C-alpha positions as MATLAB code, in Angstrom:
seq = 'XXXXXXXXXXXXXXXXXXXXXXXXXXXXXXXXXXXXXXXXXXXXXXXXXXXXXXXXXXXXXXXXXXXXXXXXXXXXXXXXXXXXXXXXXXXXXXXXXXXXXXXXXXXXXXXXXXXXXXXXXXXXXXXXXXXXXXXXXXXXXXXXXXXXXXXXXXXXXXXXXXXXXXXXXXXXXXXXXXXXXXXXXXXXXXXXXXXXXXXXXXXXXXXXXXXXXXXXXXXXXXXXXXXXXXXXXXXXXXXXXXXXXXXXXXXXXXXXXXXXXXXXXXXXXXXXXXXXXXXXXXXXXXXXXXXXXXXXXXXXXXXXXXX';
ca = [
      13.901    8.394  -93.575;
      15.615    5.872  -96.038;
      15.872    7.063  -99.670;
      14.562    3.755 -100.545;
      10.939    2.963 -101.206;
      11.549   -0.912 -101.449;
      14.326   -2.800  -99.852;
      14.757   -6.612  -99.916;
      17.738   -8.500  -98.000;
      18.211  -12.301  -98.807;
      14.605  -12.617  -99.872;
      13.963  -16.249 -100.395;
      10.797  -18.272 -100.915;
      10.309  -22.124 -101.388;
       7.053  -23.890 -102.368;
       7.823  -27.360 -100.919;
      11.178  -28.173 -102.465;
      10.707  -25.739 -105.385;
      13.049  -22.712 -105.192;
      10.902  -19.685 -106.289;
      13.073  -16.759 -105.455;
      16.638  -16.979 -104.346;
      18.481  -14.630 -102.073;
      17.100  -11.512 -103.718;
      18.675   -8.055 -102.536;
      16.894   -4.984 -104.190;
      16.892   -1.378 -103.336;
      14.450    0.726 -105.123;
      14.820    4.540 -104.715;
      12.162    7.046 -104.461;
      10.819    8.612 -107.675;
      11.942    5.918 -109.927;
      10.007    3.671 -112.610;
      11.656    0.301 -111.960;
      11.110   -2.424 -114.584;
      10.973   -5.979 -113.110;
      11.498   -8.447 -115.938;
      11.554  -12.330 -116.270;
      10.076  -15.282 -117.861;
       6.963  -17.010 -116.574;
       7.931  -18.816 -113.321;
      10.849  -16.772 -112.652;
       9.547  -15.485 -109.479;
       8.300  -11.940 -110.306;
       4.769  -12.310 -108.704;
       6.070  -14.261 -105.785;
       8.587  -11.377 -105.031;
       5.992   -8.773 -105.274;
       3.489  -10.621 -103.118;
       6.333  -11.066 -100.499;
       7.107   -7.185 -100.720;
       3.456   -6.506  -99.986;
       3.271   -8.761  -97.065;
       0.841  -10.974  -98.839;
       3.148  -13.915  -98.723;
       5.627  -14.807  -96.018;
       9.301  -15.487  -97.093;
      10.869  -18.702  -96.156;
      14.178  -16.630  -95.505;
      15.216  -12.961  -95.486;
      13.066   -9.855  -95.364;
      11.737   -6.801  -97.147;
      10.416   -3.410  -96.191;
       8.201   -1.019  -98.160;
       7.873    2.609  -97.362;
      10.244    1.891  -94.351;
       7.979   -0.706  -92.691;
       8.583   -4.344  -92.513;
       6.592   -5.965  -95.398;
       4.939   -8.417  -92.894;
       3.697   -5.684  -90.608;
       2.148   -3.269  -93.051;
      -0.815   -1.446  -91.461;
      -3.908   -0.069  -93.128;
      -2.021    3.189  -93.225;
       0.766    1.940  -94.848;
      -1.379    0.024  -97.442;
      -3.301    3.173  -98.246;
      -0.001    4.717  -99.519;
       0.381    1.861 -102.086;
      -1.448    1.309 -105.408;
      -1.263   -2.240 -106.428;
      -2.609   -3.539 -109.865;
      -2.515   -7.127 -111.295;
      -2.863   -8.699 -114.715;
      -6.388  -10.018 -113.798;
      -8.115   -6.502 -113.573;
     -10.637   -7.648 -111.114;
     -13.822   -5.719 -110.599;
     -17.416   -6.529 -109.433;
     -19.075   -7.260 -112.792;
     -22.596   -6.149 -111.429;
     -21.289   -2.595 -110.577;
     -21.184    0.437 -112.889;
     -18.055    2.421 -113.159;
     -19.561    5.154 -110.915;
     -20.459    2.328 -108.210;
     -16.891    0.901 -108.581;
     -15.497    4.462 -107.862;
     -18.087    4.979 -104.890;
     -16.964    1.766 -103.428;
     -13.209    2.242 -103.642;
     -13.546    5.878 -102.503;
     -15.145    4.634  -99.235;
     -12.208    2.769  -98.233;
      -9.378    5.161  -98.686;
      -8.396    8.568  -96.938;
      -7.736   10.251  -99.921;
      -9.655   10.268 -103.272;
      -8.767   12.432 -106.282;
     -11.924   12.489 -108.481;
     -10.010   14.646 -111.241;
      -7.328   11.807 -111.523;
     -10.089    9.129 -111.548;
     -12.040   11.001 -114.334;
      -9.081   11.798 -116.294;
      -8.113    8.249 -116.674;
     -11.857    7.162 -117.395;
     -11.883    9.884 -120.162;
      -8.598    8.836 -121.578;
     -10.561    5.305 -122.315;
     -13.404    6.787 -123.437;
     -15.701    5.089 -120.770;
     -19.110    6.308 -119.447;
     -19.709    6.238 -115.608;
     -23.088    4.527 -116.307;
     -21.539    1.565 -118.028;
     -21.654   -1.799 -116.152;
     -18.262   -3.325 -115.906;
     -19.536   -6.610 -117.246;
     -19.885   -4.880 -120.621;
     -16.271   -3.682 -120.745;
     -13.566   -5.180 -122.794;
     -10.381   -6.506 -121.244;
      -8.598   -3.243 -122.262;
     -11.335   -0.975 -120.880;
     -11.563   -3.083 -117.575;
      -7.641   -2.477 -117.282;
      -8.314    1.323 -117.823;
     -11.045    1.336 -115.030;
      -8.519   -0.737 -112.706;
      -5.900    1.739 -113.286;
      -8.233    4.827 -112.620;
      -9.238    3.082 -109.368;
      -5.738    2.358 -108.260;
      -4.274    5.821 -109.222;
      -7.307    8.014 -107.666;
      -6.226    7.542 -104.232;
      -2.682    9.161 -105.138;
      -0.462    6.417 -103.982;
       3.077    7.123 -103.225;
       4.036    3.749 -104.531;
       2.456    2.047 -107.559;
       3.090   -1.669 -107.983;
       1.845   -2.886 -111.376;
       2.138   -6.709 -111.916;
       1.997   -7.449 -115.650;
      -0.876   -4.931 -116.006;
      -0.868   -4.991 -119.919;
      -0.876   -8.711 -120.366;
      -3.469   -9.826 -122.877;
      -4.173   -6.296 -124.176;
      -4.077   -5.328 -127.682;
      -1.503   -2.640 -128.758;
      -4.077    0.377 -128.612;
      -5.206   -0.660 -125.118;
      -1.521   -1.090 -124.159;
      -0.572    2.236 -125.179;
      -3.351    4.059 -123.544;
      -2.518    2.209 -120.278;
       1.152    3.435 -120.310;
       0.050    6.858 -121.462;
      -2.390    7.148 -118.558;
      -0.164    5.891 -116.158;
       2.782    8.270 -117.039;
       0.487   11.305 -117.224;
      -0.646   10.762 -113.760;
       2.277    9.615 -111.980;
       5.441   11.367 -113.397;
       5.260   14.000 -110.676;
       5.482   14.364 -106.813;
       8.457   11.890 -106.771;
       6.210    8.943 -107.087;
       7.757    5.455 -107.511;
       6.465    2.742 -109.924;
       7.559   -1.014 -109.842;
       6.479   -2.199 -113.185;
       6.532   -5.872 -113.972;
       6.093   -6.789 -117.614;
       6.770   -9.326 -120.372;
       6.282   -6.521 -122.851;
       9.838   -5.271 -123.335;
       9.036   -2.570 -125.819;
       6.618   -0.889 -123.234;
       9.215   -1.177 -120.514;
      11.887    0.445 -122.699;
       9.463    3.588 -123.160;
       9.052    4.277 -119.527;
      11.671    2.667 -117.248;
      14.541    4.371 -115.449;
      16.146    1.140 -114.191;
      15.824   -2.618 -115.360;
      16.097   -5.722 -113.205;
      15.951   -9.317 -114.571;
      15.114  -12.287 -112.535;
      16.064  -15.533 -114.163;
      15.436  -19.011 -112.854;
      14.604  -17.313 -109.288;
      17.876  -15.502 -109.223;
      18.510  -11.590 -109.803;
      20.957  -11.582 -112.933;
      20.709   -7.808 -113.730;
      19.959   -4.604 -111.737;
      21.124   -1.395 -113.450;
      19.883    1.843 -115.108;
      18.422    1.427 -118.444;
      21.150    3.217 -120.464;
      23.869    1.381 -118.589;
      22.428   -1.853 -119.382;
      21.976   -0.988 -123.095;
      25.761    0.104 -123.176;
      27.047   -2.864 -121.285;
      25.419   -5.675 -123.622;
      27.146   -6.270 -126.855;
      26.653   -8.639 -129.695;
      29.087  -10.029 -132.372;
      28.350  -11.779 -135.489;
      30.981  -14.494 -136.564;
      30.848  -16.306 -139.983;
      32.718  -19.565 -140.306;
      33.418  -21.400 -143.788;
      33.615  -24.854 -142.164;
      32.472  -26.281 -138.809;
      32.030  -24.128 -135.870;
      34.785  -24.150 -133.316;
      34.556  -25.376 -129.636;
      34.000  -22.154 -127.740;
      36.552  -21.259 -124.949;
      35.342  -19.688 -121.735;
      34.271  -16.024 -122.532;
      33.900  -13.817 -119.356;
      30.379  -12.286 -119.334;
      28.976  -14.743 -121.941;
      25.061  -14.237 -121.983;
      24.132  -16.174 -125.060;
      25.292  -17.989 -128.390;
      22.746  -18.437 -131.266;
      23.996  -20.638 -134.046;
      22.804  -20.134 -137.547;
      23.834  -22.246 -140.639;
      27.319  -20.863 -140.899;
      27.158  -17.897 -138.380;
      27.450  -17.564 -134.740;
      25.842  -14.640 -132.615;
      27.612  -14.294 -129.329;
      26.254  -11.705 -126.813;
      28.316  -10.756 -124.004;
      27.879   -8.538 -120.897;
      30.702   -6.086 -119.984;
      33.035   -6.687 -122.716;
      36.579   -5.494 -122.874;
      39.744   -5.819 -124.928;
      40.089   -9.470 -123.818;
      36.720  -10.210 -125.268;
      37.802   -9.277 -128.746;
      40.941  -11.056 -128.521;
      39.096  -14.303 -127.606;
      36.779  -13.803 -130.355;
      39.334  -13.203 -132.749;
      41.225  -16.354 -131.901;
      38.189  -18.514 -133.042;
      39.223  -18.152 -136.718;
      35.879  -16.795 -138.127;
      36.199  -15.611 -141.752;
      34.540  -12.594 -140.548;
      33.580  -10.909 -137.438;
      31.268   -7.739 -137.056;
      29.820   -6.188 -133.898;
      26.200   -5.285 -134.363;
      23.385   -3.291 -132.721;
      21.332   -5.232 -130.296;
      17.858   -3.939 -129.319;
      16.856   -3.947 -125.433;
      14.347   -6.840 -126.274;
      17.129   -8.986 -127.739;
      19.292   -8.349 -124.916;
      16.679   -9.223 -122.368;
      15.641  -12.465 -124.093;
      19.234  -13.454 -124.308;
      19.562  -12.971 -120.766;
      16.583  -15.192 -119.911;
      17.516  -17.846 -122.511;
      19.818  -20.922 -122.046;
      23.495  -20.103 -121.912;
      24.115  -23.052 -124.030;
      24.364  -22.622 -127.873;
      20.982  -22.899 -129.588;
      20.148  -23.650 -133.184;
      17.839  -21.508 -135.335;
      14.223  -22.601 -135.202;
      14.159  -21.923 -139.113;
      16.941  -24.330 -139.571;
      15.259  -26.932 -137.200;
      11.908  -26.709 -139.025;
      13.754  -27.203 -142.459;
      15.297  -30.403 -141.099;
      11.776  -31.809 -139.710;
];
């Protein structure tokens, strides 16, 4: 049996002439929390739907739990928990009725897990779902997803639109129930601070192409930023290997580089800055820089002042 829970090879999808996912190659090992990041429209949800066999690729292939994604049987699907951002439930049902309905369709049901998550969100089993807040509905959906004890949990932006308290509750409940038995989580999100708390590995999909796929700590260590100040005009930038992003302020450039080496500092020193200092860069800053234009961009504050 493969050590990988999810594998894709050249996975590609077009919608008409629009390229949504381009030649995606991924291998997600068992027991990992895998953060899948990218801007809106970058192809994350399309990728997930192809992995689950809900959408046919234009080219390439994927497998999940060792089975071709396009041939997943009910038995395989019962081993997968899938939660999306819309948190759909039948509004006329009570929480207890939702549990009864879900339980009837799966071979394994752990009521203790269901009740643990429900209690974490302070929900009553008698409450009708139409009376739940968005955060409470997300908690119910998480309980319904986790109670069958899936081997693989796929969360497609589950915390989108939730307030900070509801987001934290969702993350805490997910971790409390899944961080055992080598369960695997594919976690798509725009909320990078949440990802930083839980992920073992980070992948960044940018303009339909996989730009990053590395362990979290390795990604932190491989992305560096320098602040260069100039007394006069900015110079034309030479080719900088690994350049991720350049941000322009009034008399300063912030240059972010992936996998810098001695040559990087030699190039930066040649620009004639009056001062050049490396500085710490947060995971959020690193990820946003990867997803931004590679061209030099100006400060919004400066642009606003010019308006």
